Each structure stands twice: as C-alpha cells, then as structure tokens.
Amino acid sequence: MDAGCPRLPDTVLFEIFLYLDHADVLSVGLVCQQWRAVARDEFLWKELFYRYYRVSRDVPRHPGAVSWYDEFQRLYDTIPCVEVQALKEHSDQVLHLSFSHSGCLFASCSKDCTVKIWSNELDISLQHSSNMRPYNWSYTQFSQFNSDDSLLLVSGVFVGPHNSSSGEIAVISMENFTLLSRVRNKPYDVFGCWLNETNLISGNLHRIGRITSCSVLWLNNAFQGIESENVNVVKRLFKIQNLNASTIRTVMVADCSRYDSPDLLLDYEEQLAASSTCPVFDLGSDSEEEGAKPKTPPKPAVQELPDSGGVPAEHGLQQLFDGIMEGHVRPAMTETELETKVAELFVRNRTKPPEPNLLPTDSNSKTKYLIFTTGCLTYSPHQIGIKRILPHQMTTAGPVLGEERRSDEFFDSLDHVIDIHGHIIGMGLSPDHRYLYVNSRAWPRDCVISDPMQPPPIAEEIDLHVFDLKTMKEVKRALRAHRAYTPNEECFFIFLDVSRDFVASGAEDRHGYIWDRHYNICLAKLQHDNVVNSVAFSPVEQELLLTASDDTTIKVWRSPRAVRIRQARRPRPRKLLFSWLLNQKS
C-alpha cells in the first residue's frame, strides 16, 4: 500500500474486493493501485460502514465527520483497544479509577485499603500511595479530583465500634499528599462528591422505623483543623424521607451551564421521528403508559395517597389509627404496609414543595443538579432522584442545620425522579454534563413487589440507558453487550465513564466494553482475568482508557493510532553507541 495508507482489517479488504468485483483481483497490490479512487468513493465507504458495523441506515453520519472514509478510519483506528501496560502495584481487588482534569494524574482505590496516585507520562508510573488502615478503614472504594486538581476526595468503608461498618471521606492535598480532613459518610455507597473547588457533599442516614428512614446530605468544607476532623459538617443541604427500606446512594453533581453547547448532541432520532417518549416519571408514576402521557408541571416528590378527599394529613393519620382500632380498615395491612402508610401521611404536610421550572432556560445558569440513586418500592436502587442546587446553597456561609426552614417543614422533596424498573449498578455523566448514562439490570416485565425486603430477580444482561438532563428524557435505546451475575443482595457498583465520542463500562464477565455514543454500537471488548469494576478515559485524550479489575491489575489501553505515534516518538539508540556496545561484548 501507499506509505500514507492506514492498515485495514482483513474483513474490510475482503469487502473492498467484493465491491471492486474484478476477477483478476488476487492480491492487495492491485487494490493499492486503485487506492486513491477507492478512498474518494463515498458510496463504497458508506456501504462498508453500515454493513461492517451493522448500523441502522436511519442513523446519519457523525456530525463531526467530513466523509464516510474518515468515519470508518475513526472507528477502527482511534478506539483504545490495544493493551500497552499492566499496573500490578495493588495487592487486592481494584475498585475504582479517576483522572485529574488535566489528565496528568489518576487515582486508584482498592480492597488493599490504599489509594494510589499515578503519573500519566509516556509510561505510567506510581507517584504516591496512602494507606488508610491506620484510620480504621476496611478498604477504599471511590476517588474524585476537585476542579483545579489541588485536592483529592477519597471515599471508603470505615469500621466503627463493634465492627459496625459505615463510610468515611478523606480529603488529600495534591501538593504534599497530606490528609486535610475526614468526614463520616453513611451509608458508605453514598460515595460523596465535590460541589465546587473547596466544598464536598457527604451523607448521613437516620432510621425512623424498620423500613422508613431519613437521608441527610451535608455540605462540608475541605479545609478543617485536625481537632475537628471528625466533626467538620458545616451545612445541611437536603433532608429526604426514604420509604420501603430505600436510601440515597451514589451522589454526583451535574453543571447545567454547558447544556446549550454540548460536545455531542444525541438528537438524530428526535429529528427523524420523535415518535417515542422515554420512561421518565415524576415520583408517583407507576407505569410506562403513565410516563408516556404529556408531561404536567412538576409534582411534589411524595406519592399522592388515593381517596384522601382533601383531608389534612394530621386528620388523615388520626382517621387511619381510628379505623385500625375499630377494625374498619380493609383489606388488612401487614406491618410493613402500615409503616409505609403512616410515613406517607406523616410527611404529606411536612415536606417543602419542589422547585418550579426544573429545566434550565438560561444557558449561563449557575444552577447545578444533585443526582443520586434512590427508590420507593424496595431497598435496591431503582430510581434516579434529581434535586436542584441553587447558587445560594453552594456555600457554607449562612444558616446551618436548616435553620432557615419553617419548623413544620421537616423534609425536602425531589424535583424530578427517573424510574429505571431495575437495579441500578452504575452511573456516569458525559464530559459536558448534558447526558446521564445509567447501568441497570432489569426486573421482569409486570413484576409486583409485595415485600420491600424481597426485590424482584434481576437480569444478567446489563442495560446502559442514556438520559438528556436538559429535557429529562431518554434519548437512546439501551446499549447492551456486558453482563453481570450476582443476585440482588450481592449486587455491587460497576463504574462507567464517558468521553466526547465513546462510553465505556466494566462488567462481571471479565471484560470492559466500549461503545460509540453516536452510532450506539459496541466497538471493543477489553479482557481481564476477573470482574472489571471501573473504567476511566483520559479527559484530554479519549484514545487512552484505563480498566480496573478484581484480578488486582490496572490495564492501560491506547488506540492503534496512538500506539503508532508513541512508537515513532520513542528515542532510538544511535548507531555508534550500538556498535560500541557490540564491541564491548566481544
């Protein structure tokens, strides 16, 4: 081939042979003589693209592509699918990976109870390791750099009195790797996240009944004195009631300021048909049919109780108790159903209404969304809660502990809820924060949950859903390929990551997976020897991907193009030096 021509897979060459349809085409050489004509033939490359990648012909070309040939080249030459390095410094399962915003560093968390900081150079090397066992941690599970990469948030499982486990968040300075503060975090799978450069969000859980609880989300200052490292909660953000053994978990913050200028707009299906609406529900919606109806203004995040007749909550609660005592309540309720009913009645007039106009209208809006997993039917996370954080709430200044609230408004309502109808096992934001990607394992269709402590069985196949946070609608059909096998009670989080053009996820089938965001196709499987827990794209170079596994290794993957470029840049020994070394040996 010509020197400048990229190497094509054999299957692609075979397709070209079929297209040229020459009886005497017996070698690659003859194809190369016609290469310039082939490279300019848009019809050829369009046909090859749709056939080779099995893309529906309703899907248009990527908006950033100049030609079908360039698009074909992008998908076979820029996918990070070549293993270039395996990092084996961890001694136990590696659970999470996170890059700094500059891409110069990344952090890894592990069951060996360390958080390791790595330098991302030509060859990745270990820069620092912090052991959290002296602080009674069992293991580290999550990390996140703040926006200027000066601080690292590390989340882990803390072993308390009588071997009780909870969560804790540590803040580490990237200047000298010193521990700045520690914050309790309950339950531990809240993980925690940064709200801005110096303030982070943690959680706490208060039990009210056997299956009823209250989640409190706190705003913490990262810089705390040593004497207050365990009592550094500064300001309460939200207090939310949990029903049927559900809790708030997996918090993250989305910035709305870039919604009108996304890196990649996933709207071609709406442009072609706009025929289907997504299963997005306000809390209280029970079915896909209800979710498909035209949207009404946001409702309070507490399910409406039937046949209330406009009776105040206090009177309704009294009527319920009177009915139970007099034997008038039919059908008979179980203890669990009774607790849920009482909790719903109690909270009806004690919840602050949701914020109006959730969807941002100003492209320069400083509004942020707090996003988390939750539920209303069972303990397994099956809904995504969204709560708007207003500018005045983004600082620790002002009233603390919710002093600005009326005493009879105990709880905050959710502004929006997305029902997934399955067990959520992973979430990730696109780089522009416009789209939310969600890993879930579906429940059986038409399943009925009668006991919140016994959720429905979950599918082995993982569905990867995509939601537009500007419209609160599902914009793509679910991506599939990866699998998981653990049952509900043993199900664990599998982290995913999103770059400008790709989305990647781990899986329990010993592989990481990469999909194209525009075409909705699986592009690569990345092999490990055990479960792949986490993946991470470099934020400045999407042709670099990391995968972390239970096999204790972190694998580094680069695209074929990046490998060629890096090999060309490597310094080669000078001929004189090489001759001298040979003479020395002789």
XYZ file of C-alpha atoms in Angstrom:
586
model
C 0.000 0.000 0.000
C 0.972 3.640 -0.227
C 3.075 4.735 2.724
C 0.377 7.068 3.962
C -2.426 4.499 3.799
C -3.650 3.074 7.119
C -3.706 -0.668 7.688
C -7.218 -2.042 7.051
C -8.610 -5.174 8.734
C -8.721 -8.251 6.510
C -12.523 -8.314 6.654
C -12.615 -4.762 5.301
C -10.212 -5.658 2.485
C -12.474 -8.570 1.614
C -15.437 -6.186 1.395
C -13.411 -3.945 -0.922
C -12.572 -6.939 -3.115
C -16.271 -7.709 -3.421
C -17.054 -4.121 -4.307
C -14.370 -3.832 -6.997
C -15.674 -7.105 -8.480
C -12.582 -7.793 -10.615
C -11.935 -11.421 -11.490
C -8.181 -10.820 -11.559
C -8.024 -9.174 -8.094
C -5.809 -11.726 -6.390
C -3.535 -9.552 -4.310
C -3.557 -6.500 -2.115
C -1.180 -4.871 -4.583
C -3.833 -4.495 -7.271
C -6.181 -2.904 -4.738
C -3.443 -0.453 -3.778
C -3.112 0.659 -7.378
C -6.722 1.780 -7.182
C -6.446 3.120 -3.620
C -6.860 6.775 -4.452
C -10.092 6.109 -6.304
C -11.340 3.866 -3.527
C -10.552 6.415 -0.788
C -12.600 9.042 -2.617
C -15.581 6.779 -3.241
C -18.139 7.874 -0.623
C -20.692 5.309 -1.755
C -18.218 2.491 -1.121
C -17.307 3.644 2.380
C -20.902 4.335 3.320
C -21.903 0.817 2.272
C -18.910 -0.690 4.075
C -19.684 1.297 7.203
C -23.308 0.228 7.501
C -22.534 -3.408 6.658
C -19.368 -3.817 8.716
C -20.618 -2.097 11.892
C -24.248 -3.227 11.427
C -25.590 0.271 11.945
C -29.175 1.050 11.042
C -29.374 3.063 7.830
C -31.649 5.515 9.620
C -28.636 6.711 11.595
C -26.893 9.637 9.894
C -23.159 10.168 9.766
C -21.465 11.569 12.871
C -21.937 15.371 12.816
C -18.197 15.947 13.157
C -17.209 13.610 10.297
C -16.002 15.050 6.969
C -16.532 11.857 4.962
C -17.563 8.241 5.392
C -13.955 7.185 4.820
C -12.809 9.406 7.725
C -15.585 7.976 9.867
C -14.576 4.414 9.045
C -10.996 5.293 9.863
C -12.033 6.874 13.188
C -13.845 3.768 14.374
C -11.133 1.256 13.561
C -8.070 3.391 14.340
C -8.983 5.576 17.354
C -10.597 3.073 19.730
C -8.413 2.460 22.846
C -8.308 -1.326 22.427
C -4.550 -2.091 22.418
C -3.144 -3.080 25.805
C 0.136 -1.222 26.338
C 0.771 -1.610 30.077
C -0.439 -3.571 33.113
C -0.012 -1.972 36.543
C 0.275 -4.533 39.350
C 1.141 -2.459 42.419
C -2.182 -3.188 44.157
C -2.344 -6.377 46.232
C -6.135 -6.840 46.159
C -9.159 -6.063 44.001
C -9.010 -2.650 42.296
C -12.415 -0.974 42.649
C -12.241 2.492 41.109
C -10.223 4.789 38.842
C -10.406 8.566 38.381
C -8.385 11.015 36.277
C -7.415 14.541 37.225
C -8.983 17.178 34.975
C -5.580 17.927 33.419
C -5.085 14.245 32.602
C -1.616 14.319 34.171
C -2.563 12.177 37.188
C -5.032 9.467 38.072
C -6.021 7.747 41.311
C -6.933 4.142 42.045
C -8.825 2.648 45.009
C -8.599 -0.939 46.148
C -9.603 -3.599 48.654
C -5.977 -3.410 49.870
C -7.084 -0.171 51.622
C -4.760 2.118 49.718
C -5.371 4.991 47.347
C -2.573 5.281 44.804
C -1.692 8.347 42.734
C -0.183 7.674 39.309
C 1.688 9.922 36.915
C 0.394 9.708 33.346
C 3.529 10.070 31.246
C 4.861 8.092 28.285
C 4.972 5.123 30.639
C 2.609 5.384 33.603
C 4.375 5.263 36.979
C 3.339 5.241 40.636
C 3.817 8.613 42.318
C 2.322 8.117 45.802
C 0.391 5.575 47.899
C -1.679 6.364 51.008
C -2.626 3.550 53.373
C -5.956 4.215 55.110
C -5.860 1.293 57.580
C -4.465 3.489 60.404
C -7.801 5.354 60.243
C -9.797 2.121 60.746
C -10.775 1.858 57.104
C -11.581 -1.535 55.648
C -10.963 -0.505 52.020
C -11.034 2.468 49.645
C -13.800 2.490 47.029
C -14.009 5.817 45.159
C -12.000 8.968 44.437
C -12.514 12.293 42.665
C -10.248 15.283 41.974
C -11.635 18.755 42.588
C -11.935 21.141 39.640
C -8.409 22.604 39.915
C -6.779 19.232 40.757
C -5.386 20.549 44.032
C -7.424 18.177 46.233
C -8.432 14.527 46.044
C -11.616 13.191 47.635
C -11.272 9.548 48.703
C -14.269 7.516 49.884
C -14.007 4.290 51.831
C -15.613 1.871 54.259
C -14.970 2.745 57.894
C -15.008 0.087 60.629
C -16.634 1.528 63.733
C -17.409 0.206 67.234
C -18.453 -3.454 67.485
C -17.232 -3.960 63.900
C -20.094 -1.904 62.507
C -19.337 -0.569 59.032
C -20.116 2.898 57.779
C -18.477 5.240 55.298
C -15.887 7.962 55.555
C -14.497 10.547 53.158
C -10.905 11.770 53.300
C -9.519 14.869 51.571
C -5.881 14.664 50.474
C -3.753 17.588 49.294
C -2.082 17.015 45.940
C 0.701 19.417 46.850
C 2.296 17.236 49.544
C -0.169 14.287 49.843
C -1.156 15.212 53.402
C -4.541 14.338 54.879
C -6.542 17.545 55.342
C -9.852 16.314 56.760
C -12.158 13.348 57.275
C -15.947 13.277 57.053
C -18.306 10.483 58.108
C -20.455 9.214 55.240
C -23.453 6.927 55.775
C -24.253 4.679 54.054
C -20.832 4.123 52.550
C -22.178 3.793 48.998
C -23.218 7.454 49.004
C -19.550 7.757 47.887
C -19.530 11.583 48.095
C -18.573 14.196 45.500
C -17.275 17.735 45.023
C -19.761 20.581 44.714
C -17.054 23.160 43.948
C -13.315 23.650 44.488
C -13.412 23.541 48.310
C -16.768 22.040 49.325
C -17.842 18.425 49.153
C -21.114 16.569 49.707
C -21.492 13.677 52.147
C -24.471 11.769 53.514
C -25.975 10.504 56.734
C -28.825 8.108 57.448
C -31.292 8.200 60.343
C -33.608 5.257 60.976
C -37.219 6.189 61.714
C -38.807 2.745 61.578
C -37.991 -0.750 60.365
C -38.256 0.227 56.685
C -38.518 4.020 56.987
C -35.537 6.331 57.257
C -34.291 9.820 56.523
C -31.258 10.690 54.380
C -29.437 13.946 55.121
C -26.979 15.404 52.617
C -24.311 17.701 54.047
C -22.069 20.391 52.573
C -18.565 20.156 54.063
C -15.540 22.412 53.891
C -12.450 20.522 52.746
C -10.117 22.563 54.945
C -10.632 21.637 58.592
C -8.407 21.754 61.646
C -7.027 18.494 62.958
C -9.002 18.911 66.177
C -12.282 18.948 64.248
C -11.581 16.352 61.593
C -14.429 14.126 62.740
C -16.984 16.894 63.345
C -16.495 19.089 60.308
C -20.030 19.053 58.903
C -20.778 22.665 58.084
C -24.199 22.987 56.489
C -27.175 20.798 55.764
C -28.208 20.777 52.111
C -31.224 18.467 51.994
C -33.178 16.123 54.210
C -35.211 13.500 52.332
C -37.550 10.803 53.596
C -36.968 7.198 52.456
C -39.765 4.627 52.212
C -39.725 0.830 51.909
C -36.094 0.386 53.043
C -34.713 2.600 50.266
C -31.837 5.038 50.849
C -29.994 7.714 48.895
C -26.756 6.481 47.330
C -24.213 7.389 44.673
C -24.374 11.177 44.704
C -22.965 13.240 41.842
C -23.243 16.854 40.689
C -24.130 17.993 37.155
C -23.362 21.529 35.982
C -26.101 22.995 33.767
C -24.007 25.827 32.310
C -22.944 23.923 29.155
C -26.273 22.392 28.170
C -26.697 24.630 25.125
C -23.235 23.800 23.716
C -22.758 20.049 24.191
C -19.750 18.177 22.824
C -22.019 15.728 21.014
C -25.763 16.187 20.521
C -27.637 12.883 20.598
C -30.810 14.025 18.902
C -30.906 12.364 15.462
C -33.745 10.034 16.460
C -35.854 13.014 17.508
C -35.043 14.759 14.220
C -36.136 11.722 12.215
C -39.260 10.665 14.042
C -39.687 11.986 17.577
C -42.080 9.106 17.889
C -41.394 7.680 21.318
C -41.181 9.175 24.743
C -38.969 7.727 27.409
C -39.959 6.065 30.694
C -39.312 9.174 32.767
C -41.594 9.623 35.703
C -42.301 12.106 38.405
C -42.499 10.337 41.748
C -45.939 8.775 41.919
C -45.935 7.468 38.342
C -46.452 3.710 38.311
C -46.163 2.610 34.692
C -44.646 3.232 31.307
C -48.101 4.148 29.979
C -48.390 6.866 32.566
C -44.878 8.065 31.779
C -45.770 8.316 28.092
C -48.553 10.820 28.703
C -47.907 14.523 28.128
C -45.883 15.974 30.955
C -47.589 18.049 33.608
C -45.837 20.601 35.811
C -43.533 19.062 38.457
C -45.393 17.446 41.322
C -44.282 17.065 44.926
C -41.879 14.182 45.349
C -44.232 12.370 47.706
C -46.682 9.920 46.209
C -50.278 11.071 46.376
C -52.481 8.896 48.536
C -55.760 7.754 46.976
C -59.122 8.776 48.317
C -57.743 11.414 50.644
C -60.712 13.650 49.958
C -58.640 16.718 50.744
C -58.346 15.691 54.395
C -55.340 17.288 56.143
C -52.521 14.906 56.890
C -52.975 15.108 60.665
C -56.685 14.247 60.356
C -55.896 11.507 57.848
C -53.400 9.961 60.233
C -55.926 10.057 63.066
C -58.580 8.537 60.841
C -56.215 5.735 59.888
C -55.481 4.914 63.529
C -59.185 5.085 64.441
C -60.038 2.797 61.542
C -57.433 0.263 62.629
C -58.624 0.285 66.243
C -62.263 -0.091 65.209
C -61.500 -2.769 62.610
C -62.827 -0.693 59.711
C -59.634 -0.707 57.630
C -59.940 -3.260 54.822
C -58.128 -5.093 53.432
C -55.947 -5.881 56.432
C -52.471 -4.358 56.136
C -49.211 -6.014 57.047
C -46.857 -4.339 59.492
C -44.704 -3.169 56.585
C -47.648 -1.691 54.683
C -48.863 0.049 57.819
C -45.481 1.643 58.458
C -45.304 2.918 54.886
C -48.849 4.307 55.007
C -48.190 6.123 58.294
C -44.929 7.564 56.942
C -46.690 8.858 53.815
C -49.421 10.519 55.854
C -46.960 11.999 58.304
C -44.767 13.561 55.634
C -47.552 14.982 53.446
C -47.676 18.432 55.048
C -44.107 18.358 56.318
C -42.292 18.432 53.008
C -41.039 21.514 51.231
C -42.521 21.610 47.689
C -40.208 21.005 44.708
C -38.553 23.905 42.951
C -40.658 25.186 39.997
C -39.261 25.152 36.454
C -36.634 22.474 36.974
C -35.387 22.634 33.390
C -32.787 25.409 32.938
C -33.765 28.155 30.496
C -30.673 30.327 30.760
C -27.545 28.998 29.058
C -25.441 30.943 31.558
C -27.286 29.463 34.510
C -25.145 28.667 37.544
C -27.637 26.019 38.589
C -26.364 22.561 39.408
C -28.235 19.289 39.816
C -27.590 16.859 42.642
C -28.148 13.391 41.142
C -28.380 10.170 43.150
C -29.929 6.708 43.200
C -32.968 6.088 45.363
C -36.236 4.124 45.331
C -39.779 3.925 46.611
C -40.696 0.225 46.354
C -37.739 -1.743 47.720
C -34.227 -1.394 49.098
C -32.488 -1.995 45.771
C -31.834 1.325 43.965
C -34.309 1.554 41.087
C -34.876 5.295 40.669
C -32.705 8.324 39.958
C -33.503 11.353 42.067
C -32.674 14.870 40.875
C -32.561 17.887 43.175
C -31.657 21.368 42.007
C -28.925 23.172 43.953
C -29.418 26.920 43.805
C -26.486 29.384 43.831
C -27.082 30.485 47.430
C -26.869 26.838 48.565
C -23.371 26.351 47.166
C -21.596 27.967 50.108
C -21.240 27.028 53.744
C -21.998 30.621 54.782
C -25.392 31.497 56.209
C -27.817 29.493 58.376
C -26.736 25.994 59.367
C -28.691 22.847 60.127
C -31.620 24.052 58.069
C -32.382 26.974 60.387
C -33.893 28.947 57.513
C -36.708 26.384 57.156
C -40.036 26.508 58.911
C -40.170 24.091 61.809
C -43.075 22.152 60.299
C -41.205 21.503 57.006
C -39.028 18.600 58.022
C -38.213 17.189 54.589
C -37.158 18.335 51.118
C -38.952 16.942 48.087
C -37.244 15.746 44.926
C -37.580 17.937 41.856
C -37.621 15.006 39.430
C -37.434 11.212 39.507
C -36.491 8.804 36.719
C -37.777 5.259 37.161
C -35.452 2.619 35.728
C -37.531 -0.518 36.545
C -34.447 -2.442 37.547
C -31.439 -2.477 39.848
C -29.120 0.479 39.108
C -25.472 -0.600 39.234
C -23.646 2.351 37.669
C -23.967 5.995 36.595
C -21.771 8.452 34.716
C -22.030 11.916 33.167
C -20.883 12.975 29.713
C -17.985 15.490 29.808
C -20.393 18.371 29.103
C -22.786 17.115 31.828
C -25.653 17.123 29.312
C -26.248 13.362 29.320
C -26.537 10.817 32.130
C -25.561 7.205 31.386
C -27.015 4.538 33.673
C -26.098 0.849 34.023
C -29.046 -1.239 35.226
C -30.182 -4.841 35.463
C -33.842 -5.066 34.542
C -36.667 -6.531 36.588
C -39.136 -8.920 34.920
C -41.870 -7.136 32.997
C -45.090 -6.596 35.005
C -43.477 -7.771 38.245
C -45.231 -6.856 41.510
C -43.281 -6.015 44.678
C -45.233 -7.052 47.762
C -42.330 -7.125 50.217
C -39.736 -4.310 50.071
C -37.153 -6.662 51.564
C -37.554 -9.078 48.630
C -36.994 -7.205 45.363
C -37.650 -8.950 42.041
C -34.926 -11.055 40.428
C -32.631 -9.101 38.133
C -31.452 -9.864 34.611
C -27.914 -10.973 33.847
C -27.793 -8.666 30.861
C -26.869 -5.070 31.720
C -28.770 -2.235 30.037
C -26.958 1.077 29.515
C -29.568 3.862 29.373
C -28.956 7.453 28.219
C -30.933 10.418 29.591
C -30.838 14.024 28.422
C -30.677 16.184 31.562
C -31.878 19.226 29.664
C -35.181 17.616 28.669
C -35.268 14.826 31.296
C -35.964 12.298 28.541
C -34.332 9.073 27.428
C -32.660 9.783 24.093
C -31.193 6.449 23.040
C -32.240 2.846 23.105
C -30.399 0.945 25.819
C -26.889 -0.197 24.897
C -26.185 -3.871 25.535
C -23.308 -6.342 25.445
C -21.988 -6.539 29.022
C -23.279 -8.921 31.681
C -23.422 -9.392 35.463
C -24.288 -12.455 37.531
C -24.581 -11.565 41.228
C -28.080 -11.599 42.803
C -29.782 -8.555 44.352
C -28.356 -8.933 47.825
C -24.789 -9.236 46.498
C -25.050 -6.756 43.625
C -22.242 -4.190 43.513
C -21.496 -0.976 41.651
C -19.825 -1.175 38.244
C -18.401 2.195 37.272
C -18.691 3.555 33.745
C -17.129 6.570 32.053
C -17.990 8.785 29.094
C -15.695 10.672 26.709
C -16.573 13.009 23.844
C -17.333 10.167 21.408
C -17.269 6.950 23.442
C -18.768 5.374 26.542
C -17.069 2.524 28.416
C -18.131 0.239 31.241
C -16.889 -2.653 33.289
C -18.768 -5.937 33.667
C -18.778 -9.154 35.644
C -17.978 -11.214 32.541
C -14.229 -10.348 32.798
C -14.330 -7.685 30.118
C -14.504 -3.957 29.735
C -16.629 -2.613 26.876
C -16.502 0.439 24.615
C -19.449 1.825 22.628
C -19.721 4.693 20.173
C -22.075 7.337 21.582
C -23.423 8.466 18.212
C -23.986 5.115 16.499
C -24.934 3.108 19.599
C -22.652 0.217 18.660
C -20.217 -1.853 20.704
C -16.701 -1.325 19.354
C -14.375 -3.312 21.615
C -14.110 -5.885 24.419
C -11.139 -5.482 26.760
C -10.129 -8.683 28.520
C -9.186 -9.198 32.176
C -8.901 -12.326 34.313
C -11.746 -11.334 36.643
C -14.583 -8.824 37.124
C -13.902 -5.359 35.643
C -15.057 -2.858 38.285
C -14.156 0.502 36.779
C -13.058 2.249 33.596
C -11.723 5.766 33.032
C -10.992 7.782 29.887
C -8.312 10.439 29.973
C -10.232 13.749 29.917
C -7.751 15.246 27.439
C -7.080 12.153 25.292
C -10.024 9.838 24.691
C -7.738 7.366 22.937
C -6.378 6.443 26.385
C -8.516 4.229 28.631
C -7.834 2.549 31.981
C -9.611 -0.543 33.309
C -9.515 -1.873 36.899
C -10.314 -5.423 37.885
C -10.704 -7.922 40.705
C -7.601 -9.569 39.233
C -5.665 -6.779 41.097
C -4.400 -5.146 37.914
C -4.971 -1.835 36.162
C -4.651 -2.141 32.406
C -3.725 0.735 30.129
C -5.299 0.744 26.661
C -4.452 3.014 23.736
C -5.763 3.261 20.200
C -3.800 1.769 17.277
C -3.126 5.308 16.063
C -1.818 6.432 19.457
C 0.423 3.375 19.651
C 1.969 4.151 16.252
C 2.539 7.804 17.194
C 4.134 6.933 20.534
C 6.390 4.315 18.993
C 7.581 6.858 16.444
C 8.379 9.329 19.229
C 10.460 6.903 21.289
C 14.176 7.734 21.068
C 16.221 5.105 19.268
C 19.851 4.264 20.192
C 22.400 5.889 17.966
C 24.284 3.567 15.611
C 27.689 4.474 17.068
C 26.528 3.661 20.589
C 25.030 0.395 19.404
C 28.301 -0.592 17.639
C 30.291 0.295 20.740
C 28.085 -1.934 22.902
C 28.587 -4.837 20.490
C 32.363 -4.340 20.549
C 32.360 -4.272 24.361
C 30.569 -7.643 24.478
C 33.025 -9.202 22.027
